[in-house]
Coordinates of N, CA and C in Angstrom, one line a residue:
X179 N 0.8 -0.9 0.1 CA 0.0 -0.3 0.3 C 0.9 1.3 -0.2
X180 N 0.7 2.1 -1.0 CA 1.3 3.3 -0.8 C 0.9 4.4 -0.2
X181 N 1.4 5.1 0.6 CA 1.1 6.3 1.1 C 1.8 7.6 0.6
X182 N 1.4 8.8 0.8 CA 1.9 9.9 0.6 C 2.4 10.6 2.2
X183 N 3.6 11.7 2.8 CA 3.1 11.9 4.0 C 4.4 13.1 3.6
X184 N 4.2 13.9 4.5 CA 4.4 15.6 4.5 C 4.7 15.3 5.9
X185 N 6.4 15.7 6.1 CA 6.6 16.0 7.3 C 7.0 18.0 7.4
X186 N 6.4 18.8 8.1 CA 6.2 20.3 7.7 C 6.4 20.9 9.3
X187 N 7.1 22.2 8.8 CA 7.5 22.7 10.0 C 6.1 24.0 9.8
X188 N 5.3 23.9 9.2 CA 4.0 24.8 9.1 C 4.8 26.0 9.1
X189 N 4.4 27.2 9.7 CA 4.9 28.4 9.8 C 5.4 29.1 10.8
X190 N 6.3 27.9 11.4 CA 6.8 27.7 12.4 C 8.3 28.7 12.3
X191 N 9.2 28.9 13.6 CA 10.3 30.0 12.9 C 11.5 28.5 12.8
X192 N 12.7 29.0 12.5 CA 14.1 28.5 12.2 C 14.4 27.2 13.0
X193 N 13.6 27.3 14.5 CA 13.9 26.2 15.2 C 12.8 24.8 14.9
X194 N 11.6 25.1 14.4 CA 11.0 24.1 14.0 C 11.2 23.5 12.4
X195 N 12.0 24.3 11.7 CA 12.5 24.0 10.0 C 13.9 22.7 10.6
X196 N 14.6 23.6 11.8 CA 15.7 22.0 12.1 C 15.2 20.9 12.9
X197 N 13.9 20.9 13.4 CA 13.3 20.2 14.1 C 13.2 19.3 13.0
X198 N 12.1 19.6 11.7 CA 11.8 18.5 10.8 C 13.1 18.0 10.2
X199 N 14.1 18.4 10.2 CA 15.6 17.6 9.2 C 15.7 16.4 10.6
X200 N 15.7 16.9 11.9 CA 16.1 16.3 12.4 C 15.3 14.7 12.6
X201 N 13.8 14.9 12.1 CA 12.9 14.3 12.8 C 12.7 13.3 11.6
X202 N 13.1 14.1 10.0 CA 13.2 13.1 9.1 C 14.2 12.2 9.2
X203 N 15.4 12.3 10.3 CA 16.5 11.3 9.8 C 16.0 10.1 10.6
X204 N 15.4 10.4 12.0 CA 14.4 9.3 12.6 C 13.4 8.7 11.9
X205 N 12.4 9.4 11.4 CA 11.7 8.8 10.4 C 12.0 7.1 9.9
X206 N 13.1 8.0 8.7 CA 13.8 7.2 7.9 C 14.3 6.0 8.3
X207 N 14.8 6.1 9.6 CA 15.8 5.1 10.6 C 14.3 3.9 10.8
X208 N 13.6 4.4 11.1 CA 12.4 3.8 11.9 C 11.6 2.8 10.3
X209 N 11.6 3.6 9.5 CA 11.3 2.9 8.2 C 12.3 1.5 7.7
X210 N 13.4 2.0 7.7 CA 14.0 0.7 7.4 C 13.4 0.0 8.1
X211 N 13.8 0.0 9.4 CA 13.9 -1.4 10.6 C 12.2 -1.9 9.8
X212 N 11.6 -0.9 10.1 CA 9.7 -1.9 9.5 C 9.8 -2.2 8.5
X213 N 11.0 -2.0 7.3 CA 10.8 -2.7 6.3 C 9.9 -2.0 5.0
X214 N 9.9 -0.7 5.0 CA 8.9 0.2 4.3 C 10.6 1.3 3.1
X215 N 9.5 1.1 2.1 CA 10.6 1.5 1.6 C 10.4 3.1 1.2
X216 N 10.7 4.1 1.1 CA 10.4 5.3 0.9 C 11.0 5.8 -0.4
X217 N 10.7 7.2 -0.5 CA 11.4 7.8 -2.0 C 10.9 9.4 -1.1
X218 N 12.1 10.0 -1.2 CA 11.7 11.4 -1.1 C 11.5 12.6 -2.5
X219 N 9.8 12.5 -2.9 CA 9.5 13.1 -3.6 C 9.5 14.4 -3.8
X220 N 10.0 15.5 -2.6 CA 9.8 16.7 -2.6 C 10.2 17.2 -1.0
X221 N 11.6 18.2 -1.2 CA 12.3 18.8 -0.7 C 12.1 20.3 -0.8
X222 N 11.7 21.2 0.5 CA 11.7 22.7 0.7 C 12.8 22.7 1.5
X223 N 14.2 23.2 1.5 CA 14.8 23.4 2.0 C 14.8 24.9 3.1
X224 N 15.7 24.9 4.3 CA 15.1 25.9 5.2 C 15.8 27.1 4.8
X225 N 15.6 27.9 6.0 CA 16.4 29.3 5.6 C 17.9 29.4 6.0
X226 N 17.9 28.2 7.0 CA 19.8 28.0 7.1 C 20.4 26.3 6.7
X227 N 21.6 25.5 6.9 CA 22.0 24.6 6.4 C 21.4 24.0 7.4
X228 N 21.4 22.7 6.7 CA 20.9 21.3 7.9 C 18.9 21.8 8.1
X229 N 18.4 22.6 7.9 CA 17.5 22.8 8.1 C 16.3 22.6 7.2
X230 N 15.1 22.4 7.1 CA 13.8 22.2 6.2 C 12.6 22.9 6.7
X231 N 12.0 23.3 5.8 CA 10.7 23.7 5.8 C 9.8 22.3 5.7
X232 N 9.7 21.6 4.6 CA 9.2 20.6 4.9 C 9.8 19.5 3.8
X233 N 9.0 18.4 3.9 CA 9.4 17.1 3.5 C 8.4 15.8 2.8
X234 N 8.0 15.9 1.6 CA 7.2 14.9 1.2 C 7.9 13.6 0.9
X235 N 7.0 12.4 1.5 CA 7.8 11.2 1.0 C 6.5 10.2 0.6
X236 N 7.0 9.3 0.0 CA 5.9 8.1 -0.5 C 6.1 6.8 0.0
X237 N 5.5 6.3 0.9 CA 6.2 5.1 1.4 C 5.2 4.1 0.7
X238 N 5.9 2.9 0.7 CA 5.4 1.5 0.2 C 5.8 0.6 1.3
X239 N 4.5 -0.7 2.0 CA 5.2 -1.5 2.3 C 4.0 -1.8 3.2
X240 N 3.7 -2.9 3.2 CA 2.6 -4.1 3.9 C 2.3 -3.8 5.6
X241 N 3.2 -2.9 6.1 CA 3.1 -2.6 7.4 C 3.1 -1.1 7.4
X242 N 2.5 -0.5 6.2 CA 2.8 0.8 6.2 C 1.7 1.4 7.2
X243 N 0.6 1.3 7.0 CA -0.3 2.0 8.4 C -0.1 1.5 9.5
X244 N 0.5 0.4 10.0 CA 0.8 0.7 11.4 C 1.9 1.3 11.5
X245 N 3.2 1.5 10.6 CA 4.3 2.2 11.0 C 3.5 3.8 10.9
X246 N 2.9 4.5 10.3 CA 2.6 5.5 10.6 C 1.5 5.9 11.8
X247 N 0.7 4.6 12.2 CA 0.4 5.0 13.3 C 0.8 5.8 14.5
X248 N 2.1 6.0 15.2 CA 2.6 6.4 15.7 C 3.5 7.1 15.3
X249 N 3.3 7.9 14.1 CA 3.7 9.6 13.8 C 2.5 10.4 13.4
X250 N 2.0 9.9 12.6 CA 1.0 11.4 12.0 C 0.2 11.8 13.1
X251 N 0.5 13.2 13.1 CA -0.2 14.3 14.4 C 1.0 15.4 14.5
X252 N 1.3 15.8 15.5 CA 2.0 16.9 16.1 C 3.5 16.3 16.6
X253 N 4.2 16.7 16.5 CA 5.5 16.2 17.0 C 6.3 17.2 17.8
X254 N 6.8 16.9 19.3 CA 7.1 17.9 20.2 C 8.9 18.1 20.5
X255 N 9.4 18.4 20.0 CA 11.0 18.7 20.7 C 10.7 19.2 22.1
X256 N 11.7 19.3 22.5 CA 12.0 20.0 24.1 C 13.2 20.4 23.8
X257 N 13.5 21.3 23.7 CA 15.2 22.3 24.2 C 15.2 23.9 23.8
X258 N 16.6 24.0 24.1 CA 16.7 25.2 23.7 C 17.1 25.6 22.4
X259 N 17.0 26.8 21.8 CA 17.3 26.8 20.4 C 18.6 26.7 20.0
X260 N 19.0 26.6 18.9 CA 20.5 25.9 18.2 C 20.6 27.6 17.6
X261 N 19.6 28.3 17.6 CA 20.0 29.5 17.1 C 20.0 30.8 17.9
X262 N 19.2 30.8 18.5 CA 19.0 32.2 19.4 C 19.1 31.6 21.3
X263 N 20.4 31.7 21.7 CA 20.6 31.1 22.8 C 19.6 31.7 24.0
X264 N 19.4 32.6 23.9 CA 18.9 33.3 25.1 C 17.6 33.6 24.6
X265 N 16.8 32.4 23.8 CA 15.0 32.4 23.5 C 14.8 31.7 24.6
X266 N 13.6 32.1 25.2 CA 12.9 31.3 26.6 C 12.0 30.3 25.9
X267 N 11.8 30.4 25.2 CA 11.0 29.0 24.3 C 11.8 27.7 24.4
X268 N 11.0 26.8 24.6 CA 11.5 25.7 24.7 C 10.9 24.4 24.1
X269 N 9.5 24.3 23.8 CA 9.1 23.7 23.0 C 8.7 24.1 21.5
X270 N 8.7 23.2 20.9 CA 8.8 23.1 19.0 C 8.0 22.5 18.9
X271 N 7.3 22.6 18.0 CA 5.7 21.4 17.5 C 6.1 21.4 16.1
X272 N 6.1 20.6 15.2 CA 5.9 20.5 13.6 C 5.0 19.2 13.3
X273 N 4.6 19.3 12.5 CA 3.5 18.5 12.0 C 3.8 17.4 11.0
X274 N 3.3 15.8 11.2 CA 3.0 15.3 9.7 C 1.5 14.3 9.8
X275 N 1.9 14.6 8.3 CA 0.4 14.2 7.6 C 0.1 13.8 6.6
X276 N -0.5 13.0 6.1 CA -0.8 12.5 4.9 C -1.5 13.2 4.1
X277 N -0.7 13.0 2.7 CA -1.3 13.8 1.4 C -2.5 12.3 1.0
X278 N -3.7 12.9 1.2 CA -5.4 12.1 0.7 C -5.5 12.5 -0.6
X279 N -6.2 11.5 -1.6 CA -6.9 12.2 -3.0 C -5.7 12.6 -3.9
X280 N -4.3 12.3 -4.1 CA -3.6 12.7 -5.3 C -3.6 10.9 -6.1
X281 N -3.5 11.5 -7.3 CA -3.4 10.2 -8.1 C -1.6 9.7 -8.2
X282 N -1.6 8.4 -7.9 CA -0.4 8.0 -8.0 C 0.4 8.3 -9.6
X283 N 1.6 8.7 -8.9 CA 2.9 9.3 -10.4 C 3.4 8.3 -10.9
X284 N 2.9 8.4 -12.1 CA 3.7 7.1 -13.0 C 3.8 7.6 -14.5
X285 N 4.8 7.2 -15.4 CA 5.5 7.5 -16.6 C 5.0 6.4 -16.9
X286 N 4.3 6.2 -17.8 CA 4.2 4.6 -19.2 C 4.5 5.3 -20.4
X287 N 5.7 4.7 -20.9 CA 5.9 4.8 -22.4 C 5.6 4.7 -23.3
X288 N 4.5 3.5 -23.4 CA 3.4 3.5 -23.8 C 2.7 4.9 -24.5
X289 N 2.4 5.5 -23.4 CA 1.4 6.7 -23.7 C 2.7 8.0 -24.5
X290 N 3.5 7.4 -25.0 CA 4.5 8.4 -25.8 C 3.6 8.2 -27.5
X291 N 3.8 9.4 -27.7 CA 3.6 9.7 -29.3 C 4.8 10.2 -30.0
X292 N 5.4 9.5 -31.3 CA 6.6 9.6 -31.3 C 6.8 10.8 -33.0
X293 N 6.9 12.0 -33.2 CA 6.8 12.5 -34.8 C 8.6 12.9 -34.8
X294 N 8.8 12.2 -36.0 CA 10.1 12.9 -36.7 C 10.3 14.0 -37.6
X295 N 11.1 15.1 -37.6 CA 11.1 15.8 -38.7 C 12.6 16.0 -38.5
X296 N 13.2 17.1 -39.8 CA 14.4 17.4 -40.0 C 14.9 18.2 -38.8
X297 N 16.1 18.2 -38.6 CA 16.5 19.1 -37.7 C 16.9 20.4 -38.0
X298 N 16.9 21.2 -37.5 CA 16.7 23.2 -37.2 C 18.1 23.4 -37.3
X299 N 18.3 24.0 -38.1 CA 19.8 25.1 -37.5 C 19.3 25.7 -37.2
X300 N 20.2 27.4 -37.4 CA 19.6 28.7 -36.8 C 19.3 29.4 -38.2
X301 N 17.8 30.0 -37.7 CA 17.3 30.4 -38.6 C 16.0 29.8 -39.0
X302 N 15.8 28.4 -38.4 CA 14.9 28.0 -39.1 C 15.7 27.1 -40.3
X303 N 16.6 27.1 -40.9 CA 17.3 26.1 -41.9 C 16.7 24.7 -41.1
X304 N 17.2 24.0 -42.4 CA 17.3 22.9 -42.2 C 18.4 22.0 -42.3
X305 N 18.9 21.8 -41.3 CA 20.5 21.4 -41.2 C 20.9 19.3 -42.3
X306 N 19.8 18.6 -41.9 CA 20.0 17.2 -42.6 C 18.8 17.2 -43.5
X307 N 18.3 16.3 -44.3 CA 17.5 16.1 -45.5 C 17.2 15.1 -44.7
X308 N 17.2 14.0 -43.9 CA 16.9 13.1 -43.0 C 15.9 13.3 -42.2
X309 N 15.0 12.8 -42.0 CA 14.3 13.7 -40.8 C 14.9 12.5 -38.7
X310 N 15.6 12.7 -38.5 CA 16.5 12.8 -37.6 C 15.8 13.4 -36.4
X311 N 15.6 14.2 -36.5 CA 14.7 15.1 -35.1 C 14.0 14.0 -34.7
X312 N 13.1 14.3 -33.1 CA 12.2 13.5 -32.6 C 11.6 14.6 -31.7
X313 N 10.4 14.7 -31.8 CA 9.3 15.6 -30.9 C 8.1 14.2 -30.3
X314 N 8.0 14.2 -28.8 CA 7.9 13.2 -28.0 C 6.4 13.8 -27.2
X315 N 5.8 13.2 -26.9 CA 4.1 14.1 -26.8 C 3.9 13.0 -25.6
X316 N 3.5 13.5 -24.6 CA 3.1 12.4 -23.8 C 1.8 12.6 -23.3
X317 N 0.9 11.7 -23.9 CA -0.7 12.0 -24.2 C -1.5 12.0 -23.1
X318 N -1.2 11.5 -21.9 CA -1.6 11.9 -20.5 C -1.7 13.3 -20.4
X319 N -0.6 14.1 -20.2 CA -0.9 15.0 -19.9 C -0.4 16.4 -21.0
X320 N -0.4 16.0 -21.9 CA -0.3 16.8 -23.1 C 1.4 17.7 -23.4
X321 N 2.3 17.5 -22.6 CA 3.4 17.8 -22.6 C 4.1 17.3 -23.6
X322 N 5.0 18.2 -24.4 CA 6.0 17.4 -25.4 C 7.3 18.2 -25.5
X323 N 8.6 17.5 -26.2 CA 9.6 17.9 -25.9 C 10.5 17.5 -27.3
X324 N 11.0 18.5 -28.1 CA 11.7 18.2 -29.3 C 13.4 17.9 -28.8
X325 N 13.4 16.8 -29.9 CA 15.5 16.7 -29.4 C 16.0 16.6 -30.6
X326 N 17.1 17.3 -30.7 CA 18.2 16.8 -32.3 C 19.1 17.2 -31.9
X327 N 19.4 16.7 -30.6 CA 21.2 16.5 -30.1 C 21.8 15.5 -31.0
X328 N 21.5 14.9 -31.3 CA 22.3 13.7 -32.2 C 21.8 13.5 -33.7
X329 N 22.9 13.2 -34.6 CA 22.3 13.1 -36.4 C 21.5 11.5 -36.3
X330 N 21.5 10.9 -35.0 CA 20.9 9.8 -35.2 C 19.3 9.5 -34.5
X331 N 18.3 9.1 -35.2 CA 17.2 9.5 -34.9 C 16.6 8.2 -33.9
X332 N 17.3 7.3 -33.2 CA 17.6 6.7 -32.4 C 17.8 7.1 -31.3
X333 N 19.3 7.6 -31.2 CA 19.3 8.6 -30.1 C 19.0 9.7 -29.2
X334 N 18.0 10.1 -30.3 CA 17.0 11.2 -30.5 C 16.1 10.8 -29.5
X335 N 15.5 9.9 -29.9 CA 14.1 9.3 -29.7 C 14.7 8.5 -27.9
X336 N 15.8 8.3 -27.7 CA 15.9 8.0 -26.5 C 16.3 9.3 -25.4
X337 N 17.0 10.4 -26.1 CA 16.9 11.4 -24.8 C 16.0 12.1 -25.0
X338 N 14.7 11.9 -25.7 CA 13.4 12.5 -25.9 C 12.6 11.6 -24.5
X339 N 12.8 10.9 -24.6 CA 12.1 9.5 -23.6 C 12.4 9.9 -21.7
X340 N 14.1 10.7 -21.9 CA 14.4 10.3 -20.9 C 13.8 12.2 -20.3
X341 N 14.1 13.1 -21.0 CA 13.5 14.6 -21.4 C 12.1 14.5 -20.7
X342 N 11.6 13.8 -21.1 CA 10.1 14.0 -21.3 C 9.5 13.3 -19.9
X343 N 10.0 12.4 -19.4 CA 9.9 11.6 -18.4 C 10.1 12.6 -17.4
X344 N 11.3 13.6 -17.5 CA 12.0 14.6 -16.4 C 10.2 15.5 -16.2
X345 N 9.9 16.0 -17.2 CA 9.5 17.2 -17.6 C 8.1 16.6 -17.1
X346 N 7.4 15.7 -17.0 CA 5.7 14.7 -16.7 C 5.8 14.6 -15.1
X347 N 7.3 14.3 -14.9 CA 7.4 14.1 -13.5 C 7.3 15.4 -12.7
X348 N 8.2 16.2 -13.2 CA 8.3 17.6 -12.8 C 6.6 18.5 -12.8
X349 N 6.1 18.2 -13.6 CA 4.4 18.6 -13.6 C 3.3 17.8 -12.6
X350 N 3.7 16.7 -11.7 CA 3.2 15.8 -11.2 C 3.8 16.7 -9.7
X351 N 5.0 16.7 -10.0 CA 5.6 17.6 -8.4 C 4.7 19.0 -8.2
X352 N 4.2 19.6 -9.0 CA 3.9 20.9 -9.3 C 2.9 20.4 -8.4
X353 N 1.6 20.0 -9.0 CA 0.4 19.3 -8.7 C 0.5 18.8 -7.5
X354 N 1.6 18.2 -7.0 CA 1.7 17.5 -5.6 C 1.8 19.0 -4.6
X355 N 2.8 20.0 -5.5 CA 2.8 21.4 -4.1 C 1.5 22.4 -4.4
X356 N 0.8 21.9 -4.9 CA -0.6 22.6 -4.8 C -1.2 22.0 -3.7
X357 N -1.8 20.6 -4.0 CA -2.0 19.9 -3.1 C -1.7 20.2 -1.4
X358 N 0.1 20.2 -1.6 CA 0.4 20.5 0.1 C 0.6 21.8 0.4
X359 N 0.2 22.5 -0.2 CA -0.1 24.1 0.1 C -1.6 24.1 0.7
X360 N -2.6 23.3 -0.3 CA -4.0 23.5 0.3 C -3.5 22.2 2.2
X361 N -3.2 21.3 1.8 CA -2.9 20.8 3.2 C -2.1 21.7 4.4
X362 N -1.6 22.3 3.9 CA -0.5 23.2 4.8 C -1.5 24.9 5.0
X363 N -2.3 25.4 4.4 CA -3.4 26.2 5.0 C -4.3 25.5 5.7
X364 N -5.0 24.1 5.6 CA -5.4 23.4 6.3 C -5.1 23.4 8.0
X365 N -3.9 23.7 7.9 CA -3.1 22.9 9.2 C -2.1 24.3 9.5
X366 N -2.5 25.2 9.3 CA -2.1 26.5 9.6 C -1.3 26.6 10.9
X367 N -2.0 26.4 11.7 CA -1.0 26.3 13.1 C -1.0 24.8 13.6
X368 N 0.3 24.2 13.3 CA 0.5 22.6 13.9 C -0.3 22.7 15.1
X369 N -0.9 21.2 14.9 CA -1.5 21.1 15.9 C -0.9 21.2 17.0
X370 N -0.7 21.5 18.7 CA -0.3 21.8 19.5 C -1.1 20.9 20.6
X371 N -0.3 20.1 22.0 CA -1.0 19.3 22.8 C -0.9 18.0 22.0
X372 N -0.8 17.1 23.1 CA -0.9 15.5 23.1 C -0.1 15.6 21.5
X373 N 0.8 15.4 21.7 CA 2.1 15.2 20.5 C 2.0 13.6 20.6
X374 N 2.3 13.3 19.0 CA 2.7 11.2 19.0 C 3.9 11.3 19.5
X375 N 4.7 12.2 19.0 CA 6.3 11.8 19.8 C 6.9 12.9 20.5
X376 N 7.8 12.9 21.2 CA 8.2 13.8 22.0 C 9.9 13.4 22.2
X377 N 10.6 14.4 21.7 CA 12.2 14.4 21.6 C 12.4 15.2 22.6
X378 N 13.8 15.1 23.2 CA 14.5 16.4 23.6 C 16.2 16.2 23.7
X379 N 16.6 17.7 23.9 CA 18.0 18.0 23.8 C 18.4 18.0 22.3
X380 N 20.0 18.3 22.6 CA 20.5 18.4 21.3 C 20.7 17.2 20.5
X381 N 21.0 16.2 21.1 CA 21.2 14.7 20.6 C 20.1 13.8 20.3
X382 N 18.9 15.0 20.4 CA 17.3 14.4 19.8 C 17.0 12.8 20.5
X383 N 17.0 12.8 22.3 CA 16.7 11.5 22.5 C 15.2 11.2 22.5
X384 N 14.8 10.4 22.4 CA 13.7 9.6 21.9 C 12.8 10.0 23.6
X385 N 11.4 10.4 23.6 CA 10.9 10.4 24.7 C 10.0 9.9 24.6
X386 N 9.7 8.9 23.5 CA 7.9 8.6 22.9 C 8.1 6.9 23.7
X387 N 6.9 7.1 23.7 CA 5.9 5.7 24.6 C 5.0 5.4 23.3
X388 N 5.7 3.9 23.3 CA 4.4 2.8 22.1 C 3.3 3.1 22.6
X389 N 2.5 3.9 21.6 CA 0.8 4.0 21.7 C 0.5 2.4 21.3
X390 N 1.3 1.3 20.2 CA 0.4 0.9 19.6 C 0.0 -0.6 20.9
X391 N 0.5 -0.9 21.9 CA 0.1 -1.8 22.6 C 1.2 -3.3 22.3
X392 N 2.3 -3.3 21.2 CA 2.0 -4.0 20.5 C 3.3 -5.2 21.9
X393 N 3.5 -4.3 23.0 CA 4.4 -4.9 23.6 C 3.4 -5.6 24.5
X394 N 2.4 -4.5 25.1 CA 1.5 -5.9 26.2 C 0.7 -6.7 25.4
X395 N 0.4 -6.6 24.0 CA 0.0 -7.7 23.4 C 1.4 -9.1 23.1
X396 N 1.9 -9.1 22.9 CA 3.2 -10.0 23.1 C 3.5 -10.9 24.4
X397 N 2.9 -9.9 25.1 CA 3.5 -10.4 26.9 C 2.2 -11.1 27.3
X398 N 0.9 -10.3 26.8 CA -0.8 -11.9 26.7 C 0.0 -13.1 26.4
X399 N 0.3 -12.7 25.2 CA 0.3 -13.8 24.1 C 1.1 -15.1 24.7
X400 N 2.6 -14.5 25.3 CA 3.5 -15.6 26.2 C 2.9 -16.5 27.4
X401 N 1.7 -14.6 27.8 CA 1.2 -15.5 29.1 C 0.5 -17.1 28.8
X402 N -0.1 -16.1 27.9 CA -1.5 -17.5 27.2 C -0.3 -18.8 27.0
X403 N 0.1 -18.6 26.3 CA 1.1 -19.8 26.1 C 1.5 -20.7 27.1
X404 N 2.0 -19.9 28.2 CA 2.7 -21.1 29.4 C 1.6 -21.5 29.8
X405 N 0.4 -20.4 29.7 CA -1.1 -20.9 30.6 C -1.3 -21.9 30.0
X406 N -1.2 -22.4 28.5 CA -1.7 -23.7 28.1 C -0.5 -24.7 28.2
X407 N 0.5 -24.4 28.3 CA 1.4 -25.6 28.5 C 1.1 -26.1 30.0
X408 N 0.8 -25.2 30.7 CA 0.8 -26.0 32.2 C -0.6 -27.2 32.7
X409 N -1.2 -26.1 31.9 CA -2.8 -27.2 31.7 C -2.4 -28.4 31.1
X410 N -1.4 -28.6 29.8 CA -1.3 -29.7 29.3 C -0.5 -30.3 30.1

């Protein structure tokens, strides 16, 4: 199952952008541990090095829903600002939200329409009598590219596929950014209170309580197993 999630500082200050970058690192480490595949499909750098205003990820895996249960919502970092030493505030919130209603971003070469033409020189003059240039159009979106880099029609066709894919994916990301902006507006003030995760200190120590009750369930299973063994 695929999920698209956004980790965002909302309109929080630079400290929140720093927290986004730190949370992203922890998030990806746990995703690997839970065998969740991920792809960073968008990131907006923060106002300083090693900070992020937001990042958007595509997650894939059988356990992705269970994994996200302990992540979606507000995340709190407790600590003194690393940018403003005398700032009194010590609680910094960011948000992790699921982006819904987005079409899966795909690129299928079967949806490309190719047209050949003579390569054009300066002033529109035809360079070759042979049609080596290629125009490739992606029928789903109507976007196209014109390639005449090589004297080989086959090479130009290969290049046109690469460039068209980049253009189409850029279009998808623009749509995603639009959806992100709408989501951001809906969560203009990142939800405070009752954070799903809490971290503290410059070493980003986890103060997280597992809300999935996985440990409790395993404990009960073991107790039940031992009880059955005693009966037998």
